[in-house]
CSV table of C-alpha atoms in Angstrom, one decimal:
chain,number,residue,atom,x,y,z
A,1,UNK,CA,0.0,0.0,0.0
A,2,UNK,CA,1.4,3.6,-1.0
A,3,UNK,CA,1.3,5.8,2.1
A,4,UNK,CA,-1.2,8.6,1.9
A,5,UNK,CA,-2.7,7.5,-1.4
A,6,UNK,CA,-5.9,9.0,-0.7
A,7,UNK,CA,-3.7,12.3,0.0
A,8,UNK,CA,-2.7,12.7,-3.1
A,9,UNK,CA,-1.2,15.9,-5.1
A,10,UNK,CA,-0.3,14.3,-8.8
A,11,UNK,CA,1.4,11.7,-10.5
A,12,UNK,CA,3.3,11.9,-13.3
A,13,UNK,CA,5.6,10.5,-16.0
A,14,UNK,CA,6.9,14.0,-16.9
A,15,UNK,CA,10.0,15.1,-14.8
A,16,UNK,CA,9.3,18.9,-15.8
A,17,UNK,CA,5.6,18.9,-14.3
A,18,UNK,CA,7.1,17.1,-11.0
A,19,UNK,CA,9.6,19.4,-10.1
A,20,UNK,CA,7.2,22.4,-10.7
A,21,UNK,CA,5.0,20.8,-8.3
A,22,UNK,CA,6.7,19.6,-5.6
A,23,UNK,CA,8.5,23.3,-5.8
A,24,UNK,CA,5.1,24.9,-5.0
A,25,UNK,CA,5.2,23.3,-1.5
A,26,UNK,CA,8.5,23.6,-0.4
A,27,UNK,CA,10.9,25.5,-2.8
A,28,UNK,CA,12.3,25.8,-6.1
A,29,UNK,CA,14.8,23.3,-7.1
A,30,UNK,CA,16.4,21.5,-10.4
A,31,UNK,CA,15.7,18.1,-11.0
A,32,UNK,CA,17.5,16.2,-13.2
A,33,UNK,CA,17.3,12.6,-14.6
A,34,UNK,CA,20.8,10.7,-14.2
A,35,UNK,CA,19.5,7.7,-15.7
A,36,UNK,CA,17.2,6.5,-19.0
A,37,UNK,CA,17.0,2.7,-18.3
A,38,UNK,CA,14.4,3.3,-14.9
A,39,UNK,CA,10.9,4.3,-15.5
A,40,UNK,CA,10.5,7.8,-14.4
A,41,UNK,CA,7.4,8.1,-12.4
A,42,UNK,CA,7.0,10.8,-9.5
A,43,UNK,CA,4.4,10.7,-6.9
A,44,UNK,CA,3.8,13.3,-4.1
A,45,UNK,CA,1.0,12.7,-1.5
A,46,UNK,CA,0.5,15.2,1.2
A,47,UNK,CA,-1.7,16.1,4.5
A,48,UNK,CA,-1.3,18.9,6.6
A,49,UNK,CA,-1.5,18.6,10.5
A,50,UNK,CA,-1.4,21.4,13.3
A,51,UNK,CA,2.5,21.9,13.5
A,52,UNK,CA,3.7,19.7,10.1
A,53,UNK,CA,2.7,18.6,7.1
A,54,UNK,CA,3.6,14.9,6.7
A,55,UNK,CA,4.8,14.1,3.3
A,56,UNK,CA,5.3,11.1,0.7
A,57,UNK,CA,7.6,10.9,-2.3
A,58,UNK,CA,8.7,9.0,-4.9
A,59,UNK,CA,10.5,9.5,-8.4
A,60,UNK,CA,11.0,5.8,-10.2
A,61,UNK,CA,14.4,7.0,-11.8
A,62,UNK,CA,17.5,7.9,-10.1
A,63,UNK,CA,17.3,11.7,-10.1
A,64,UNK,CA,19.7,14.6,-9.1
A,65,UNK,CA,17.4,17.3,-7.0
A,66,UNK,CA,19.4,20.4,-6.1
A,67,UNK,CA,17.3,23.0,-4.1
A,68,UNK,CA,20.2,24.5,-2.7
A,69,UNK,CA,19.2,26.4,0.8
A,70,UNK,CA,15.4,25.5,1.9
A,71,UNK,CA,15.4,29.1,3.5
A,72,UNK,CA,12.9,28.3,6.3
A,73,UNK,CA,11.9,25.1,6.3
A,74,UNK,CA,13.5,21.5,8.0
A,75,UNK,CA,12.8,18.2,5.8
A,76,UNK,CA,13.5,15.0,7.8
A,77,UNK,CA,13.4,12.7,5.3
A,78,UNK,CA,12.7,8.5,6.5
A,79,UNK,CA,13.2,6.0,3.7
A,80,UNK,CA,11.0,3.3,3.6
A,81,UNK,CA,13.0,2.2,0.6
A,82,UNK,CA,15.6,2.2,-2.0
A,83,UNK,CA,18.7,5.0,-1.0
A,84,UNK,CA,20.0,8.2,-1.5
A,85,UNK,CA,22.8,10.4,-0.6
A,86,UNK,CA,21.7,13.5,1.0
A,87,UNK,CA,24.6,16.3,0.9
A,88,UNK,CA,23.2,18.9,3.5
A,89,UNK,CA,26.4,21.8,3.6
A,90,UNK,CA,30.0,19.9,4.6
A,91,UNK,CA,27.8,16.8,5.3
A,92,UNK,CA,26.7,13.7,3.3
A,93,UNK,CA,24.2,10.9,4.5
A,94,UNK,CA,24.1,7.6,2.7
A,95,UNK,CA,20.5,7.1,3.7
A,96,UNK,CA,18.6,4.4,3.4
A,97,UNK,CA,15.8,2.3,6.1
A,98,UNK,CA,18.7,2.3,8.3
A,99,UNK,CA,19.8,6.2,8.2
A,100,UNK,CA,17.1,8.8,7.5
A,101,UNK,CA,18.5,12.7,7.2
A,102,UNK,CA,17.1,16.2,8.4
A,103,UNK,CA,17.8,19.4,6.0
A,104,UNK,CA,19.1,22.4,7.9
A,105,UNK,CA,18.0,25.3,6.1
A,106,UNK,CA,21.1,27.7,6.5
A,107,UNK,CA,22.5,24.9,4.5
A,108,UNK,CA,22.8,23.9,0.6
A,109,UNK,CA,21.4,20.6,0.1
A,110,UNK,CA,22.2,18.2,-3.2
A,111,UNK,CA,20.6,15.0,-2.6
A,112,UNK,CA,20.6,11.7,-5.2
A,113,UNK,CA,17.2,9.4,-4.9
A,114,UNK,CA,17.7,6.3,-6.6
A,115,UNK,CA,15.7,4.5,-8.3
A,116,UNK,CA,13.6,2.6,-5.8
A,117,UNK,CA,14.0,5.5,-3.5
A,118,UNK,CA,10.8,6.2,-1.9
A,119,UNK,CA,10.6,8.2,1.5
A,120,UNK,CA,8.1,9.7,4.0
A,121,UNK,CA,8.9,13.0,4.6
A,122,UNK,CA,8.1,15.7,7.6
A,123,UNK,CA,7.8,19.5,6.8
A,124,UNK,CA,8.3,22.0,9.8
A,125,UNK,CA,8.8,25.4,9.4
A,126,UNK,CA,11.8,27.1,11.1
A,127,UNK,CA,10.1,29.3,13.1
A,128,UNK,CA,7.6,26.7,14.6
A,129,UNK,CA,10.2,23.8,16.0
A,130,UNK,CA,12.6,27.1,17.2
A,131,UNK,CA,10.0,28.2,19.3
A,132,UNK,CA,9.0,24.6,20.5
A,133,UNK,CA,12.7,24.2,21.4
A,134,UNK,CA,13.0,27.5,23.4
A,135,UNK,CA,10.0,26.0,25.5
A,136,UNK,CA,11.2,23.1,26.1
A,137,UNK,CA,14.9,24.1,27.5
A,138,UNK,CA,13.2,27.4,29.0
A,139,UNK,CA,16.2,29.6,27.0
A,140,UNK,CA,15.4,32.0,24.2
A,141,UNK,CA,18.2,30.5,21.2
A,142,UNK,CA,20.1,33.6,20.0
A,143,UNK,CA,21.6,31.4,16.6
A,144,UNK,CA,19.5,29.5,14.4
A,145,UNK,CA,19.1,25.4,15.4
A,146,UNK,CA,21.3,22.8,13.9
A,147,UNK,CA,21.0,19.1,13.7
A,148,UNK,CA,23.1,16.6,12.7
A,149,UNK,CA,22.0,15.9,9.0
A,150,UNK,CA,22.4,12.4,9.7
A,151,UNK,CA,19.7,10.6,11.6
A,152,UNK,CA,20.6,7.1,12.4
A,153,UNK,CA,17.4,4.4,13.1
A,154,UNK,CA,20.0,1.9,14.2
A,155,UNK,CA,20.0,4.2,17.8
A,156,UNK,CA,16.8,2.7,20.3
A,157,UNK,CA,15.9,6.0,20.9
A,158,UNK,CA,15.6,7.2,17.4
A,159,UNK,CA,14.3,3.4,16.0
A,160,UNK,CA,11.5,4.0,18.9
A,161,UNK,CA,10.5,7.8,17.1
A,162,UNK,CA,10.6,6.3,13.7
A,163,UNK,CA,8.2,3.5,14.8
A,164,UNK,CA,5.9,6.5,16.0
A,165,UNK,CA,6.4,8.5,13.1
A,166,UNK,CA,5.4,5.5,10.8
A,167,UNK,CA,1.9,4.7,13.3
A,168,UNK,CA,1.1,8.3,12.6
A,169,UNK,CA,1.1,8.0,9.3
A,170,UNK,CA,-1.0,4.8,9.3
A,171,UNK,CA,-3.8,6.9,11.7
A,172,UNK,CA,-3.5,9.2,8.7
A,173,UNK,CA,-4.3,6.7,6.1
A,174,UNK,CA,-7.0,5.7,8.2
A,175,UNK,CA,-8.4,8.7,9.1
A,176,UNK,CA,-7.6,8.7,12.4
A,177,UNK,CA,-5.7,11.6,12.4
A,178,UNK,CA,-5.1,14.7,10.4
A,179,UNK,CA,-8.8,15.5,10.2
A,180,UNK,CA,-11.3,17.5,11.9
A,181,UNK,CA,-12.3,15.0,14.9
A,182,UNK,CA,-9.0,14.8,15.9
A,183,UNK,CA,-7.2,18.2,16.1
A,184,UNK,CA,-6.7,18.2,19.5
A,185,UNK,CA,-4.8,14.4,19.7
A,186,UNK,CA,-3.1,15.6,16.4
A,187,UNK,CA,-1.7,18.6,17.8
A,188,UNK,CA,-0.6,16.6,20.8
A,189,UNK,CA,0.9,13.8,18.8
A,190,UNK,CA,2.8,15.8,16.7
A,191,UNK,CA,4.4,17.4,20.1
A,192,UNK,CA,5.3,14.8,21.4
A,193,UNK,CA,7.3,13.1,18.1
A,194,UNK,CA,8.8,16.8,17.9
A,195,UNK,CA,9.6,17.1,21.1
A,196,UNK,CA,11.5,13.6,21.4
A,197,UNK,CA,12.9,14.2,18.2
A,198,UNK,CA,14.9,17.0,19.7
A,199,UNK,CA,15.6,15.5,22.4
A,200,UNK,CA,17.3,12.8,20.7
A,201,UNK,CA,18.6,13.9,17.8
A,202,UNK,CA,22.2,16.0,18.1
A,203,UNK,CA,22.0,19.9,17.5
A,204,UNK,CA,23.6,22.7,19.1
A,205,UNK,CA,21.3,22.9,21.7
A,206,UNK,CA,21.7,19.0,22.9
A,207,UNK,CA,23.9,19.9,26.0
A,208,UNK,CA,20.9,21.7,28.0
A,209,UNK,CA,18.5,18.2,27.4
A,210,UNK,CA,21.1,16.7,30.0
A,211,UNK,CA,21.4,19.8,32.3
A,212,UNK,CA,17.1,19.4,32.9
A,213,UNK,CA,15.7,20.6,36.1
A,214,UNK,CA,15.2,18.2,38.9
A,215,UNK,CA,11.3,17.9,39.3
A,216,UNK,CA,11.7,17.2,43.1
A,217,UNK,CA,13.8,20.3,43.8
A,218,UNK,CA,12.0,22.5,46.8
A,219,UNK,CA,11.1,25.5,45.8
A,220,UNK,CA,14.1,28.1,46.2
A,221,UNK,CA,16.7,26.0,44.0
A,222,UNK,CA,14.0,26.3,41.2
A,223,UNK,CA,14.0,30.0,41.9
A,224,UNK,CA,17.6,29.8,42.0
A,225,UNK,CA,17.5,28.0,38.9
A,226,UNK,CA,15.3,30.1,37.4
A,227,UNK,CA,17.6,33.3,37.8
A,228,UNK,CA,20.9,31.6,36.7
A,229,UNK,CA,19.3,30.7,33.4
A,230,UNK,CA,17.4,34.6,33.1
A,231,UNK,CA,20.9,36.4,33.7
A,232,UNK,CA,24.0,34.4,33.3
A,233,UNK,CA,24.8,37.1,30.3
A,234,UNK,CA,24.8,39.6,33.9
A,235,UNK,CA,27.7,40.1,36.5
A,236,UNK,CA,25.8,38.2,39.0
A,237,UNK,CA,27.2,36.6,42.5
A,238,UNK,CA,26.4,34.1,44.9
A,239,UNK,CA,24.7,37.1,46.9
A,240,UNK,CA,22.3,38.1,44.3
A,241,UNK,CA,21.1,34.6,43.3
A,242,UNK,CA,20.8,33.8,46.8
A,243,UNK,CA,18.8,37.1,47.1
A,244,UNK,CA,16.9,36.1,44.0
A,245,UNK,CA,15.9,33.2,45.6
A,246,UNK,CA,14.7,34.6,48.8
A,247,UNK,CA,17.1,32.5,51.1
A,248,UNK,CA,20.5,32.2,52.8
A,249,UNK,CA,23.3,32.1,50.9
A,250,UNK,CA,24.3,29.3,53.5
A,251,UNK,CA,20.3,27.6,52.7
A,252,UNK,CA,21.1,28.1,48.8
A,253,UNK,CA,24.3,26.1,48.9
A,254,UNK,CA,23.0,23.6,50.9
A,255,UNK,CA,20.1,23.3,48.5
A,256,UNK,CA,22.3,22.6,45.4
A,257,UNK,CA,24.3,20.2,47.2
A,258,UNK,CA,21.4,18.3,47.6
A,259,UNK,CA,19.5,18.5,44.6
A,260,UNK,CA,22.5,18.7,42.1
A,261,UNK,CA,25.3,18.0,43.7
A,262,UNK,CA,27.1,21.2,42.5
A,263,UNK,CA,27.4,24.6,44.3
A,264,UNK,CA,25.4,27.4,42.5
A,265,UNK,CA,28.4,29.5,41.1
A,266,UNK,CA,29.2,26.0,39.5
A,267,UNK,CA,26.0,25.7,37.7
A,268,UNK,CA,26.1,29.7,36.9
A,269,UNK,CA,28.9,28.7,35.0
A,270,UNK,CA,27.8,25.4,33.8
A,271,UNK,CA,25.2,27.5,31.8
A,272,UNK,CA,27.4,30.2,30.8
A,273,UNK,CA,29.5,27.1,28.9
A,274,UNK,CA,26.2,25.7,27.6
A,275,UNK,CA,25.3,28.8,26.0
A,276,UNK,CA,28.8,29.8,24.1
A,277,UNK,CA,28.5,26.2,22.5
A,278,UNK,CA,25.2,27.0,21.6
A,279,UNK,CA,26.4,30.1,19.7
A,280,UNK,CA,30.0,28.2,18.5
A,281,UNK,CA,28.1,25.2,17.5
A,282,UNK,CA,25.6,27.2,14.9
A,283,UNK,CA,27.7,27.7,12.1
A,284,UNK,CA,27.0,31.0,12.0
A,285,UNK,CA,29.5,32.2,14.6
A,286,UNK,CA,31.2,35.4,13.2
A,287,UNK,CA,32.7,37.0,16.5
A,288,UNK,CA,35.8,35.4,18.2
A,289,UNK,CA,35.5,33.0,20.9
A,290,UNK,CA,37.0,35.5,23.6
A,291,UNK,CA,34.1,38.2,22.6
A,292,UNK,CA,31.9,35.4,23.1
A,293,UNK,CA,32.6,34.2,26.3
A,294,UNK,CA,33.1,37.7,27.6
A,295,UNK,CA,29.5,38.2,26.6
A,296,UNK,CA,28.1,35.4,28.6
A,297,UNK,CA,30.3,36.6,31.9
A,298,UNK,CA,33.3,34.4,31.1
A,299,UNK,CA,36.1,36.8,30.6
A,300,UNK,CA,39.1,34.9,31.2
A,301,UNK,CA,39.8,33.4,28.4
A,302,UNK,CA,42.4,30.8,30.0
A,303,UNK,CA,40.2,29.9,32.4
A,304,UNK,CA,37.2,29.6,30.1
A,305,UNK,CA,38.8,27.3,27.4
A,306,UNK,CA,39.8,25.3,30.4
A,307,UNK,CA,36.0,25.0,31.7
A,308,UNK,CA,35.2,24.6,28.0
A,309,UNK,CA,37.6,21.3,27.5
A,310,UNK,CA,36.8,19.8,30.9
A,311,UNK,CA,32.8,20.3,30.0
A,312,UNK,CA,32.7,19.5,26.0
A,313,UNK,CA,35.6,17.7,25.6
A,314,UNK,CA,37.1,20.1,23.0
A,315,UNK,CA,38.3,23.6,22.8
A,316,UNK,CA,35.6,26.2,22.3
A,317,UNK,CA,38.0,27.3,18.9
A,318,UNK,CA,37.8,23.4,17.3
A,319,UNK,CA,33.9,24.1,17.9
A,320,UNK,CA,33.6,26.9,16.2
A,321,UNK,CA,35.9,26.2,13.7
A,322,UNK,CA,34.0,22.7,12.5
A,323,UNK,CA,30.8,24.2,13.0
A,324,UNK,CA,31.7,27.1,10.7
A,325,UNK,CA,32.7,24.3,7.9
A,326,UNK,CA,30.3,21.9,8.5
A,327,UNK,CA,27.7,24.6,7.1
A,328,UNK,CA,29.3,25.1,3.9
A,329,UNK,CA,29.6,22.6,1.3
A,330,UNK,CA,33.0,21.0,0.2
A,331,UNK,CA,31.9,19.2,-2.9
């Protein structure tokens, strides 16, 4: 069974028509035929749901498609079969049912379907998962969100989302979902396969999923918390989170002992480190990794590329510096 056949938007033998319309719901693009022995025969079958718009696609021939930069738009792409090789900037995925890929959109993308190629794909727009993702670390993200192109179904974590991501698409063929009687469980659903998408998938904003608050926490180290994260761009001190938090600075330490087993000033800076590799690990990086750290209260720079190493396991420089090339294509 073809998914979402009764979702369909055309099918056609003519390579022209296809690429005009599969450009009118995501962007322009060239498409070009790299083989005449296949049959060339392109289908596109589409529903729209409260956050996404889940997608199916198929070509028959091996085919070259070159969009260059989506703009504002991710793609995660989940063959169901066939291969391709998905170049998304300095990356390339050989994907195939055991590797799917996500399109960053800062990024130029030249992909390579083969001929049995055929893949369900998820639209979101930029704006829409950003905002998700600011809600669900509690930060506002300064540099635009960057996964790892290469999604890899062979991890439990991610295997489990694709098996979610393939029982929506079965309530959809059903009409379980992505209809009127359902909005509210399809808005749900989709938050919940976007949400543990991100929390799985690597991106520059992985390191705060680890760094979560403790839900058991009494109720001054969550106003503690809650000012660290709010002003660790400030010249705070122990005194004026402490102050912040309506106790003791004696009562505060105490508290993060217990709950996290750090002292305060320690997970002031913890935060500080998580937000430079936030801003490193976006690509889009064009001030030096001293004015950086200075801006989020770090301006020692010995001291903070020590911090850096002991926390990431790298120099804040080899972030930056691999980030910055990873966005651009070397092909």
């Amino acid at each position: 069974m073809i998914p979402l056949a009764q979702y369909a938007l055309f099918e056609t033998w003519d390579p022209d028509q296809a690429r005009e319309m599969v450009a009118e719901k995501f962007c322009p693009h060239s498409l070009q035929r790299l083989d005449t022995v296949d049959r060339f025969h392109a289908r596109h079958h589409l529903v729209r749901g409260a956050m996404v718009s889940i997608n199916y696609i198929q070509y028959g021939a091996t085919v070259l498609i070159d969009p260059g930069e989506l703009g504002d738009f991710y793609l995660i792409q989940i063959p169901i079969s066939g291969s391709a090789q998905i170049g998304n900037g300095a990356s390339v995925v050989d994907s195939d049912i055991r590797s799917g890929s996500i399109l960053n959109p800062d990024r130029k993308t030249r992909m390579i379907w083969s001929a049995g190629c055929r893949q369900l794909i998820i639209y979101i727009a930029q704006n829409e998962i950003a905002e998700f993702a600011q809600r669900m670390i509690g930060r506002s993200i300064s540099q635009p969100l960057v996964f790892d192109p290469h999604i890899d179904f062979r991890r439990r974590e991610i295997h489990n989302w694709r098996r979610k991501v393939l029982a929506m698409y079965a309530a959809a063929d059903e009409k379980r979902l992505f209809c009127a009687a359902s909005r509210l469980q399809q808005k749900m659903i989709e938050e919940q396969l976007i949400g543990e998408f991100l929390w799985n998938q690597p991106s520059n904003i992985s390191q705060f999923y680890s760094n979560r608050p403790e839900p058991h926490a009494v109720g001054y180290v969550n106003r503690a918390r809650r000012y660290i994260i709010d002003n660790a761009h400030r010249s705070i001190a122990l005194s004026d989170i402490a102050r912040a938090a309506d106790v003791s600075v004696r009562a505060l330490q105490y508290g993060f002992h217990r709950t996290y087993a750090q002292s305060p000033i320690q997970a002031l800076r913890k935060e500080r480190l998580m937000r430079v590799r936030s801003e490193l690990a976006s690509g889009h990086c064009q001030s030096s990794v001293s004015r950086i750290a200075a801006k989020w209260g770090m301006p020692h720079f010995g001291r903070f590329a020590q911090y850096y190493f002991s926390e990431f396991g790298e120099l804040p420089s080899a972030t930056k510096t691999n980030a910055n090339r990873n966005r651009f294509s070397v092909r």
